[in-house]
Amino acid sequence: MTTESSPLTIAQLAELAGVSTATVSKVVNGRSEVSSETRAAVEELIRRHGYRRQRRRSTPTALVELVFHALEGDYPVEITKGVAQVARKHELTVAVSDVHRDSAEGDAWLEGVLRRRPSGVIAVFSGLTLAQHDLLARREIPLVLLDPADTPPAATSRPSARATGTAA
């Protein structure tokens, strides 16, 4: 096995979890074809022992993913306009995800984000799970939380001007 400071391989994680390397790979890559119990067990092993993905020099797309809990009312429209205005200045495209609409499909929105390989994610809702935070971090996708209603695990957030009266 490895030392405490050395992350485990997929094969080592699979052996510890009693599952196939394909199953661990699906968990690591955020695929949905794994039972919630197996996913939780593998993610716990990854948190405890670590896992370092092999570096493939994949360039993120010139895309910012804007994730809303629900696309209802004027608030999402105004946020989208502001993000699009800044994105244009940096030659980025904006993709919009509606978690509420996709909630019946579990983490379908997150799987879409991972497939698109955005330069970053702006989440305008609360309730990201620790596993979702970890998956974005493992993929080295920067995450910004806008107006979180709860304290996210191991993440830095800043309230918007709407909440504090100051510029975000």
GROMACS .gro file of C-alpha atoms in nm:
model
  168
    1MET     CA    1   0.000   0.000   0.000
    2THR     CA    2   0.102   0.363   0.032
    3THR     CA    3   0.208   0.589   0.310
    4GLU     CA    4  -0.021   0.848   0.467
    5SER     CA    5   0.124   1.122   0.244
    6SER     CA    6   0.095   0.928  -0.079
    7PRO     CA    7  -0.247   0.920  -0.252
    8LEU     CA    8  -0.386   0.584  -0.359
    9THR     CA    9  -0.433   0.459  -0.714
   10ILE     CA   10  -0.770   0.358  -0.856
   11ALA     CA   11  -0.670  -0.007  -0.823
   12GLN     CA   12  -0.579   0.037  -0.455
   13LEU     CA   13  -0.903   0.223  -0.383
   14ALA     CA   14  -1.100  -0.051  -0.561
   15GLU     CA   15  -0.931  -0.321  -0.355
   16LEU     CA   16  -1.004  -0.139  -0.027
   17ALA     CA   17  -1.366  -0.077  -0.126
   18GLY     CA   18  -1.419  -0.429  -0.259
   19VAL     CA   19  -1.534  -0.301  -0.598
   20SER     CA   20  -1.397  -0.297  -0.951
   21THR     CA   21  -1.158  -0.036  -1.084
   22ALA     CA   22  -1.433   0.063  -1.329
   23THR     CA   23  -1.663   0.144  -1.036
   24VAL     CA   24  -1.399   0.362  -0.869
   25SER     CA   25  -1.336   0.532  -1.203
   26LYS     CA   26  -1.708   0.609  -1.235
   27VAL     CA   27  -1.711   0.763  -0.887
   28VAL     CA   28  -1.396   0.967  -0.954
   29ASN     CA   29  -1.540   1.093  -1.283
   30GLY     CA   30  -1.881   1.178  -1.138
   31ARG     CA   31  -2.081   0.926  -1.338
   32SER     CA   32  -2.426   0.829  -1.212
   33GLU     CA   33  -2.417   0.453  -1.277
   34VAL     CA   34  -2.303   0.376  -0.919
   35SER     CA   35  -2.530   0.308  -0.621
   36SER     CA   36  -2.537   0.580  -0.357
   37GLU     CA   37  -2.399   0.340  -0.093
   38THR     CA   38  -2.103   0.238  -0.310
   39ARG     CA   39  -2.039   0.600  -0.411
   40ALA     CA   40  -2.037   0.709  -0.046
   41ALA     CA   41  -1.795   0.429   0.050
   42VAL     CA   42  -1.551   0.509  -0.233
   43GLU     CA   43  -1.572   0.885  -0.168
   44GLU     CA   44  -1.497   0.825   0.200
   45LEU     CA   45  -1.189   0.623   0.106
   46ILE     CA   46  -1.079   0.902  -0.128
   47ARG     CA   47  -1.127   1.160   0.151
   48ARG     CA   48  -0.937   0.942   0.398
   49HIS     CA   49  -0.649   0.824   0.176
   50GLY     CA   50  -0.646   1.069  -0.113
   51TYR     CA   51  -0.644   1.016  -0.486
   52ARG     CA   52  -0.448   1.208  -0.743
   53ARG     CA   53  -0.575   1.182  -1.096
   54GLN     CA   54  -0.320   1.140  -1.369
   55ARG     CA   55  -0.245   1.471  -1.526
   56ARG     CA   56  -0.384   1.495  -1.874
   57ARG     CA   57  -0.319   1.833  -2.019
   58SER     CA   58  -0.678   1.908  -2.101
   59THR     CA   59  -0.751   2.273  -2.149
   60PRO     CA   60  -1.077   2.396  -2.000
   61THR     CA   61  -1.322   2.541  -2.247
   62ALA     CA   62  -1.372   2.916  -2.264
   63LEU     CA   63  -1.695   2.870  -2.073
   64VAL     CA   64  -1.837   2.976  -1.738
   65GLU     CA   65  -2.111   2.754  -1.599
   66LEU     CA   66  -2.384   2.951  -1.419
   67VAL     CA   67  -2.585   2.719  -1.194
   68PHE     CA   68  -2.919   2.825  -1.044
   69HIS     CA   69  -3.135   2.638  -0.796
   70ALA     CA   70  -3.435   2.744  -1.004
   71LEU     CA   71  -3.483   2.975  -1.301
   72GLU     CA   72  -3.779   3.167  -1.162
   73GLY     CA   73  -3.839   3.540  -1.134
   74ASP     CA   74  -3.621   3.838  -1.220
   75TYR     CA   75  -3.321   3.750  -1.004
   76PRO     CA   76  -3.176   3.480  -1.235
   77VAL     CA   77  -3.226   3.706  -1.538
   78GLU     CA   78  -3.034   3.994  -1.378
   79ILE     CA   79  -2.754   3.766  -1.257
   80THR     CA   80  -2.727   3.610  -1.603
   81LYS     CA   81  -2.707   3.953  -1.769
   82GLY     CA   82  -2.427   4.061  -1.536
   83VAL     CA   83  -2.228   3.740  -1.577
   84ALA     CA   84  -2.271   3.752  -1.956
   85GLN     CA   85  -2.148   4.112  -1.967
   86VAL     CA   86  -1.828   4.027  -1.776
   87ALA     CA   87  -1.782   3.700  -1.967
   88ARG     CA   88  -1.790   3.882  -2.302
   89LYS     CA   89  -1.503   4.106  -2.187
   90HIS     CA   90  -1.297   3.793  -2.123
   91GLU     CA   91  -1.407   3.610  -2.439
   92LEU     CA   92  -1.599   3.349  -2.239
   93THR     CA   93  -1.932   3.185  -2.313
   94VAL     CA   94  -2.193   3.136  -2.039
   95ALA     CA   95  -2.385   2.811  -1.996
   96VAL     CA   96  -2.686   2.806  -1.763
   97SER     CA   97  -2.794   2.504  -1.557
   98ASP     CA   98  -3.121   2.474  -1.364
   99VAL     CA   99  -3.068   2.234  -1.073
  100HIS     CA  100  -3.436   2.239  -0.971
  101ARG     CA  101  -3.541   2.123  -1.317
  102ASP     CA  102  -3.272   1.852  -1.319
  103SER     CA  103  -3.321   1.743  -0.956
  104ALA     CA  104  -3.518   1.433  -1.054
  105GLU     CA  105  -3.206   1.316  -1.236
  106GLY     CA  106  -2.976   1.348  -0.934
  107ASP     CA  107  -2.644   1.506  -1.026
  108ALA     CA  108  -2.725   1.533  -1.399
  109TRP     CA  109  -2.637   1.904  -1.391
  110LEU     CA  110  -2.297   1.823  -1.239
  111GLU     CA  111  -2.227   1.551  -1.494
  112GLY     CA  112  -2.304   1.806  -1.768
  113VAL     CA  113  -2.065   2.055  -1.608
  114LEU     CA  114  -1.787   1.793  -1.596
  115ARG     CA  115  -1.842   1.699  -1.962
  116ARG     CA  116  -1.825   2.064  -2.071
  117ARG     CA  117  -1.500   2.127  -1.874
  118PRO     CA  118  -1.575   2.492  -1.797
  119SER     CA  119  -1.315   2.745  -1.687
  120GLY     CA  120  -1.523   2.793  -1.373
  121VAL     CA  121  -1.861   2.746  -1.206
  122ILE     CA  122  -2.075   3.016  -1.046
  123ALA     CA  123  -2.338   2.856  -0.824
  124VAL     CA  124  -2.633   3.079  -0.733
  125PHE     CA  125  -2.793   2.854  -0.474
  126SER     CA  126  -2.714   2.678  -0.154
  127GLY     CA  127  -2.697   2.309  -0.087
  128LEU     CA  128  -2.394   2.184  -0.278
  129THR     CA  129  -2.291   1.863  -0.108
  130LEU     CA  130  -1.941   1.793   0.014
  131ALA     CA  131  -1.911   1.530  -0.258
  132GLN     CA  132  -2.004   1.788  -0.526
  133HIS     CA  133  -1.748   2.035  -0.386
  134ASP     CA  134  -1.485   1.760  -0.381
  135LEU     CA  135  -1.560   1.650  -0.737
  136LEU     CA  136  -1.522   2.003  -0.873
  137ALA     CA  137  -1.201   2.048  -0.672
  138ARG     CA  138  -1.057   1.718  -0.798
  139ARG     CA  139  -1.127   1.833  -1.154
  140GLU     CA  140  -0.961   2.167  -1.068
  141ILE     CA  141  -1.273   2.359  -1.169
  142PRO     CA  142  -1.290   2.686  -0.973
  143LEU     CA  143  -1.617   2.739  -0.786
  144VAL     CA  144  -1.775   3.070  -0.683
  145LEU     CA  145  -2.080   3.067  -0.457
  146LEU     CA  146  -2.310   3.364  -0.498
  147ASP     CA  147  -2.549   3.437  -0.209
  148PRO     CA  148  -2.510   3.103  -0.031
  149ALA     CA  149  -2.775   3.054   0.237
  150ASP     CA  150  -2.558   2.808   0.425
  151THR     CA  151  -2.189   2.778   0.503
  152PRO     CA  152  -2.028   2.561   0.238
  153PRO     CA  153  -1.773   2.300   0.343
  154ALA     CA  154  -1.414   2.419   0.296
  155ALA     CA  155  -1.512   2.685   0.046
  156THR     CA  156  -1.469   3.058   0.034
  157SER     CA  157  -1.772   3.267  -0.048
  158ARG     CA  158  -1.862   3.633  -0.046
  159PRO     CA  159  -2.213   3.774  -0.014
  160SER     CA  160  -2.338   3.978  -0.307
  161ALA     CA  161  -2.414   4.349  -0.303
  162ARG     CA  162  -2.781   4.256  -0.275
  163ALA     CA  163  -2.716   4.094   0.061
  164THR     CA  164  -2.470   4.345   0.207
  165GLY     CA  165  -2.503   4.667   0.012
  166THR     CA  166  -2.141   4.644  -0.109
  167ALA     CA  167  -1.986   4.533  -0.433
  168ALA     CA  168  -1.908   4.162  -0.459
   0.00000   0.00000   0.00000
